[in-house]
Amino acid sequence: MSWIPDVFSTLKTWVFKKKLLKFSSRFRRDTQACFYCPEMCRFACPVSETLRDNSVTPRGKMSILHWMERGETPDKITGSAENALWYLEQCTGCGRCTEYCLHEIDVAGALRKARKDFYSPTLLPTLPSIGRDKNILFCEPGRQNWWRSRANLLTRMNSPEVIEWTGPHKEWLQGKITSQALASWIDSFSDATNLWFESAEVAWFFLETCEELGRPVAKKVRLVWQEFFKDWASKELSATEVFHESYHLSRLLPRVGVSVPMYERGLLPQHSGWNVIDCGGEGFYREAHPEKANALRERFLNDLKSDGRTATTIISQSLCCVEHLAADKQGSVYWLDHLFPS
Ligand code: SF4
Ligand code: SF4
């Protein structure tokens, strides 16, 4: 009969976990989980750690959403709708909190969706129109000539037409465009053969929008990273050369169905012997909060130094991150083509 206490104990644990700890279904699980959480992810958030501000921890930001679900107005919670938006914007979208969270709560996604409610949807950015049946490479504003000067790279991608795009891939702009305008713009790519993206982040924003709007254009998306992966993966990096990867590349793109071979095989760049870092996505955050993004960069680089991790050269897969980090490390931050001087 010694099994009776065991069964009783298992039953007690089950009742405790399933019944007493169950969240009320009146509110969303994610915001509730964060609201009642002892902040297991707190140390991981680059924004709250850099600003040294408890109100912008992942839990702090999600709590605002939870209070709003409970019927409180942004005015009452933070003083004004403008203040509430400021809090919701204090996220680089780095995904570190999700990685450390036992429940894998997507804080960045919840904040991104919530921000949209604060924007009035007016068509702000100029959306480029394209011809039919095109091979297209989307680049950031001001980078068209940079790309055109790299004939070898472009040849490998079948010489795409290079288009500068300030469009809705930026999370700060995405919520400001009406869904109808966004959908009709995405539909204009239906005859394109390939849609190349220089950054994993930008590709992911585009893909997520396609998914939200139920548009099949996603199949045409190609990452420049993918085209050159087979060459890069076999490269040896020295101990002082670090590779700057991104959460979008390693986690988010596979979730929206993009094949990223190195990650698909369960391999991360560090398993290829690469010394890997991830600054946390300040490249995009800096568009809304440039001063704070600079503070994040300084802290990140200082942390590397104080950890004794010498990084004489940083190679990033994102040109946006290259620009952001290069402001403090002139001459030592490069995009991927640095690995192939020829
Ligand atoms: S993301 Fe997870 S660990 Fe962080 S506050 Fe929310 S529930 Fe807690
Ligand atoms: S996604 Fe990154 S910046 Fe945003 S709340 Fe989580 S850890 Fe902080």
Coordinates of C-alpha atoms and ligand atoms in Angstrom, one line a residue:
M1 CA 0.0 0.0 0.0
S2 CA 3.1 2.3 -0.1
W3 CA 2.0 3.6 -3.5
I4 CA -1.1 5.3 -2.0
P5 CA 0.9 8.4 -0.7
D6 CA 2.6 8.6 -4.1
V7 CA -0.7 8.6 -6.0
F8 CA -2.1 11.1 -3.5
S9 CA 0.9 13.4 -3.9
T10 CA 0.7 13.3 -7.7
L11 CA -3.0 14.1 -7.6
K12 CA -2.4 17.0 -5.3
T13 CA 0.3 18.5 -7.6
W14 CA -1.9 18.0 -10.6
V15 CA -4.8 19.8 -8.9
F16 CA -2.6 22.6 -7.7
K17 CA -1.0 23.2 -11.2
K18 CA -4.0 22.6 -13.3
K19 CA -6.7 24.2 -11.2
L20 CA -5.3 26.6 -8.7
L21 CA -2.5 28.0 -10.8
K22 CA -4.7 28.3 -13.9
F23 CA -5.0 31.8 -15.3
S24 CA -8.4 33.3 -15.5
S25 CA -9.7 33.0 -19.1
R26 CA -11.1 36.5 -18.9
F27 CA -7.7 38.0 -19.8
R28 CA -5.1 36.9 -22.4
R29 CA -2.6 34.3 -21.2
D30 CA 0.5 36.2 -22.2
T31 CA -0.2 39.5 -20.5
Q32 CA -1.4 37.7 -17.3
A33 CA 1.6 35.4 -17.2
C34 CA 3.9 38.5 -17.3
F35 CA 1.8 40.4 -14.8
Y36 CA 2.1 37.7 -12.2
C37 CA 5.7 36.7 -13.0
P38 CA 8.7 37.2 -10.7
E39 CA 10.5 38.6 -13.8
M40 CA 12.6 35.6 -14.7
C41 CA 13.7 37.4 -17.9
R42 CA 14.4 40.8 -16.3
F43 CA 18.2 40.6 -16.6
A44 CA 18.0 39.8 -20.4
C45 CA 16.2 43.0 -21.6
P46 CA 18.8 45.3 -23.1
V47 CA 16.4 48.3 -22.8
S48 CA 15.5 48.1 -19.1
E49 CA 19.1 47.1 -18.2
T50 CA 20.6 50.1 -20.1
L51 CA 18.0 52.6 -19.0
R52 CA 18.1 51.2 -15.5
D53 CA 14.3 51.7 -15.4
N54 CA 12.1 49.1 -13.7
S55 CA 9.0 50.3 -15.6
V56 CA 10.4 49.1 -18.9
T57 CA 11.3 45.5 -18.0
P58 CA 9.4 43.0 -20.1
R59 CA 7.0 42.6 -17.2
G60 CA 6.6 46.3 -16.8
K61 CA 5.6 46.8 -20.4
M62 CA 3.3 43.8 -20.5
S63 CA 1.6 44.9 -17.3
I64 CA 0.4 48.0 -19.1
L65 CA -1.4 45.8 -21.6
H66 CA -2.8 43.7 -18.8
W67 CA -4.3 46.7 -17.0
M68 CA -5.8 47.9 -20.3
E69 CA -7.4 44.5 -20.7
R70 CA -8.8 45.0 -17.3
G71 CA -10.5 48.1 -18.5
E72 CA -8.1 50.8 -17.3
T73 CA -7.4 53.7 -19.7
P74 CA -3.8 54.5 -20.8
D75 CA -4.4 57.9 -19.1
K76 CA -5.0 56.3 -15.8
I77 CA -2.1 53.8 -16.1
T78 CA 0.6 56.1 -17.4
G79 CA -0.8 59.6 -17.3
S80 CA -1.6 59.9 -21.1
A81 CA -1.9 57.8 -24.2
E82 CA 1.3 59.4 -25.4
N83 CA 3.1 58.1 -22.3
A84 CA 1.6 54.7 -22.7
L85 CA 2.9 54.5 -26.3
W86 CA 6.4 55.5 -25.1
Y87 CA 6.5 52.6 -22.7
L88 CA 5.3 50.2 -25.4
E89 CA 8.0 51.4 -27.7
Q90 CA 10.8 50.6 -25.3
C91 CA 11.5 47.3 -26.9
T92 CA 14.1 46.5 -29.6
G93 CA 12.3 43.3 -30.6
C94 CA 15.4 41.3 -29.6
G95 CA 13.5 38.3 -28.3
R96 CA 15.8 37.7 -25.4
C97 CA 12.9 37.7 -22.9
T98 CA 11.1 35.0 -24.9
E99 CA 14.3 32.9 -24.9
Y100 CA 14.6 33.1 -21.2
C101 CA 10.9 32.7 -20.4
L102 CA 9.6 29.4 -19.2
H103 CA 6.4 30.0 -21.1
E104 CA 8.1 31.4 -24.2
I105 CA 5.9 34.5 -24.0
D106 CA 6.3 36.7 -27.2
V107 CA 6.7 40.0 -25.5
A108 CA 8.0 41.8 -28.6
G109 CA 5.1 40.6 -30.7
A110 CA 2.5 41.6 -28.1
L111 CA 4.0 45.1 -27.8
R112 CA 4.2 45.5 -31.6
K113 CA 0.6 44.6 -32.0
A114 CA -0.5 46.8 -29.1
R115 CA 1.4 49.8 -30.6
K116 CA -0.7 49.7 -33.7
D117 CA -3.8 50.6 -31.7
F118 CA -2.1 53.9 -30.7
Y119 CA -1.3 54.9 -34.3
S120 CA -3.8 56.4 -36.6
P121 CA -3.5 54.4 -39.8
T122 CA -2.6 56.9 -42.5
L123 CA -0.4 56.0 -45.5
L124 CA 2.9 57.6 -44.4
P125 CA 5.7 56.0 -46.3
T126 CA 6.0 56.1 -50.0
L127 CA 5.5 52.6 -51.3
P128 CA 7.4 51.9 -54.5
S129 CA 5.6 50.5 -57.5
I130 CA 7.4 47.9 -59.6
G131 CA 7.1 46.4 -63.0
R132 CA 5.8 42.9 -63.5
D133 CA 7.8 39.7 -63.6
K134 CA 10.8 41.1 -61.8
N135 CA 13.7 40.0 -59.8
I136 CA 14.0 42.6 -57.0
L137 CA 16.4 43.4 -54.2
F138 CA 15.0 45.6 -51.5
C139 CA 17.5 47.8 -49.8
E140 CA 17.4 50.5 -47.1
P141 CA 17.2 54.1 -48.1
G142 CA 20.5 55.5 -49.3
R143 CA 22.0 52.1 -50.1
Q144 CA 21.1 51.7 -53.7
N145 CA 24.6 52.8 -54.9
W146 CA 26.3 50.6 -52.3
W147 CA 24.5 47.6 -53.8
R148 CA 25.1 48.7 -57.4
S149 CA 28.8 48.9 -56.8
R150 CA 28.8 45.2 -55.8
A151 CA 28.4 43.7 -59.2
N152 CA 29.7 40.3 -58.2
L153 CA 27.1 39.9 -55.5
L154 CA 24.3 41.0 -57.8
T155 CA 25.4 38.7 -60.6
R156 CA 25.0 35.8 -58.2
M157 CA 21.4 36.8 -57.6
N158 CA 20.7 37.0 -61.3
S159 CA 21.1 40.8 -61.3
P160 CA 18.0 42.0 -59.5
E161 CA 16.6 45.4 -59.8
V162 CA 17.7 47.3 -56.7
I163 CA 14.9 49.2 -55.0
E164 CA 15.2 51.5 -52.0
W165 CA 12.3 51.0 -49.6
T166 CA 11.3 52.8 -46.5
G167 CA 8.1 50.8 -46.5
P168 CA 6.1 48.9 -43.9
H169 CA 8.7 46.4 -43.0
K170 CA 9.9 48.8 -40.3
E171 CA 7.9 48.0 -37.2
W172 CA 7.6 51.7 -36.4
L173 CA 5.9 52.3 -39.7
Q174 CA 3.9 49.1 -40.1
G175 CA 1.1 50.2 -37.8
K176 CA 0.7 53.5 -39.6
I177 CA -0.5 52.1 -42.9
T178 CA -4.0 50.9 -43.5
S179 CA -4.3 47.1 -44.0
Q180 CA -6.0 47.8 -47.3
A181 CA -3.1 49.9 -48.7
L182 CA -0.6 47.3 -47.4
A183 CA -2.5 44.4 -49.0
S184 CA -2.8 46.1 -52.4
W185 CA 0.8 47.0 -52.3
I186 CA 1.9 43.4 -51.4
D187 CA -0.4 42.2 -54.2
S188 CA 1.6 44.2 -56.7
F189 CA 4.5 41.7 -56.2
S190 CA 2.4 38.8 -57.2
D191 CA 4.2 38.5 -60.6
A192 CA 7.7 39.0 -59.2
T193 CA 10.1 36.1 -59.6
N194 CA 12.2 36.8 -56.5
L195 CA 12.1 39.3 -53.7
W196 CA 15.6 39.6 -52.2
F197 CA 16.1 41.1 -48.8
E198 CA 19.5 42.3 -47.5
S199 CA 18.5 41.9 -43.8
A200 CA 16.8 39.0 -42.0
E201 CA 14.9 41.6 -39.9
V202 CA 13.4 43.3 -43.0
A203 CA 12.5 40.0 -44.6
W204 CA 10.8 38.9 -41.4
F205 CA 8.6 42.0 -41.2
F206 CA 7.6 41.5 -44.8
L207 CA 6.7 37.8 -44.2
E208 CA 4.8 38.4 -41.0
T209 CA 2.7 41.1 -42.8
C210 CA 2.1 38.6 -45.7
E211 CA 1.0 36.0 -43.1
E212 CA -1.3 38.5 -41.3
L213 CA -2.9 39.5 -44.5
G214 CA -3.1 36.0 -45.9
R215 CA -0.9 36.8 -49.0
P216 CA 1.0 34.0 -50.7
V217 CA 3.9 36.2 -51.9
A218 CA 6.0 34.8 -49.1
K219 CA 7.2 32.0 -51.4
K220 CA 9.2 34.5 -53.4
V221 CA 11.2 35.8 -50.5
R222 CA 14.9 35.2 -50.6
L223 CA 17.6 36.2 -48.1
V224 CA 20.9 37.4 -49.4
W225 CA 22.2 35.3 -46.5
Q226 CA 20.8 32.1 -48.0
E227 CA 22.4 32.7 -51.4
F228 CA 25.9 32.9 -49.9
F229 CA 25.4 30.6 -47.0
K230 CA 27.4 27.7 -48.5
D231 CA 30.5 29.8 -48.8
W232 CA 30.1 31.5 -45.5
A233 CA 29.6 28.4 -43.5
S234 CA 32.9 26.9 -44.5
K235 CA 34.8 30.0 -43.5
E236 CA 37.1 30.0 -40.5
L237 CA 36.8 33.1 -38.2
S238 CA 39.7 33.9 -36.0
A239 CA 39.2 34.4 -32.2
T240 CA 39.1 38.1 -32.5
E241 CA 36.6 38.1 -35.4
V242 CA 33.0 37.9 -34.1
F243 CA 29.9 37.1 -36.1
H244 CA 26.8 39.3 -35.3
E245 CA 23.8 37.1 -35.8
S246 CA 20.1 38.0 -35.1
Y247 CA 17.1 36.6 -33.4
H248 CA 15.2 37.1 -36.6
L249 CA 17.6 34.8 -38.5
S250 CA 17.9 32.1 -35.9
R251 CA 14.4 32.0 -34.5
L252 CA 11.8 34.1 -36.3
L253 CA 12.4 33.3 -39.9
P254 CA 12.2 29.5 -39.5
R255 CA 8.9 30.1 -37.7
V256 CA 7.4 31.8 -40.8
G257 CA 8.6 28.9 -43.0
V258 CA 11.8 30.4 -44.5
S259 CA 14.5 27.8 -44.9
V260 CA 17.7 29.0 -43.2
P261 CA 19.9 25.9 -43.8
M262 CA 22.4 26.4 -40.9
Y263 CA 19.6 26.8 -38.4
E264 CA 17.4 24.2 -39.9
R265 CA 20.0 21.5 -39.3
G266 CA 20.0 22.6 -35.6
L267 CA 23.3 24.2 -36.0
L268 CA 24.1 27.7 -34.8
P269 CA 27.0 29.6 -36.2
Q270 CA 29.0 29.0 -32.9
H271 CA 28.8 25.3 -33.7
S272 CA 30.8 26.1 -36.8
G273 CA 33.5 27.5 -34.5
W274 CA 32.4 31.1 -35.0
N275 CA 32.5 33.5 -32.1
V276 CA 29.0 34.9 -32.0
I277 CA 27.3 37.9 -30.6
D278 CA 23.9 39.6 -30.9
C279 CA 23.5 43.3 -30.0
G280 CA 19.8 42.9 -29.5
G281 CA 18.2 44.6 -32.5
E282 CA 18.9 48.3 -31.7
G283 CA 19.2 49.0 -35.4
F284 CA 15.5 49.3 -35.7
Y285 CA 14.8 50.7 -32.2
R286 CA 17.2 53.6 -33.1
E287 CA 14.8 54.9 -35.6
A288 CA 12.3 55.8 -32.9
H289 CA 14.7 56.5 -30.0
P290 CA 18.1 57.3 -31.4
E291 CA 19.6 58.6 -28.1
K292 CA 18.6 55.5 -26.2
A293 CA 19.8 53.2 -29.0
N294 CA 23.2 54.8 -28.8
A295 CA 23.3 54.2 -25.0
L296 CA 22.4 50.5 -25.7
R297 CA 25.2 50.2 -28.2
E298 CA 27.7 51.7 -25.8
R299 CA 26.7 49.4 -23.0
F300 CA 26.8 46.4 -25.3
L301 CA 30.3 47.1 -26.6
N302 CA 31.5 47.9 -23.0
D303 CA 30.1 44.6 -21.8
L304 CA 32.1 42.8 -24.5
K305 CA 35.2 44.6 -23.4
S306 CA 34.7 44.0 -19.7
D307 CA 34.0 40.4 -20.3
G308 CA 37.5 40.2 -22.0
R309 CA 35.9 39.2 -25.3
T310 CA 38.1 41.1 -27.7
A311 CA 36.3 41.9 -30.9
T312 CA 38.7 43.6 -33.3
T313 CA 36.3 42.8 -36.2
I314 CA 32.6 42.4 -36.1
I315 CA 30.9 40.9 -39.1
S316 CA 27.1 41.3 -39.2
Q317 CA 24.5 39.9 -41.5
S318 CA 22.5 43.1 -41.2
L319 CA 23.6 46.4 -42.8
C320 CA 21.4 48.2 -40.4
C321 CA 23.4 46.8 -37.4
V322 CA 26.7 47.5 -39.2
E323 CA 25.7 51.2 -39.4
H324 CA 24.6 51.3 -35.8
L325 CA 27.7 49.6 -34.3
A326 CA 30.1 51.3 -36.6
A327 CA 29.3 54.7 -35.0
D328 CA 31.4 53.5 -32.0
K329 CA 33.7 51.0 -33.7
Q330 CA 34.7 52.8 -36.9
G331 CA 36.7 50.7 -39.3
S332 CA 36.0 47.4 -37.5
V333 CA 32.4 46.5 -38.3
Y334 CA 31.6 44.9 -41.6
W335 CA 28.9 43.3 -43.6
L336 CA 29.2 39.7 -44.8
D337 CA 31.1 40.5 -48.0
H338 CA 34.1 41.3 -45.8
L339 CA 34.6 37.5 -45.7
F340 CA 35.1 37.5 -49.4
P341 CA 37.4 40.3 -50.4
S342 CA 37.4 39.2 -54.1
Ligands
SF4_1 S1 8.3 37.1 -20.6 FE1 8.1 35.3 -19.3 S2 9.8 35.5 -17.8 FE2 9.4 37.5 -18.7 S3 8.0 38.6 -17.4 FE3 6.8 37.5 -19.0 S4 6.3 35.5 -18.1 FE4 7.9 36.4 -16.9
SF4_2 S1 12.1 41.7 -26.9 FE1 14.1 42.3 -26.0 S2 13.9 44.6 -25.8 FE2 11.8 43.7 -26.0 S3 11.1 43.4 -23.9 FE3 12.0 41.4 -24.6 S4 14.2 41.5 -24.0 FE4 13.3 43.6 -23.8

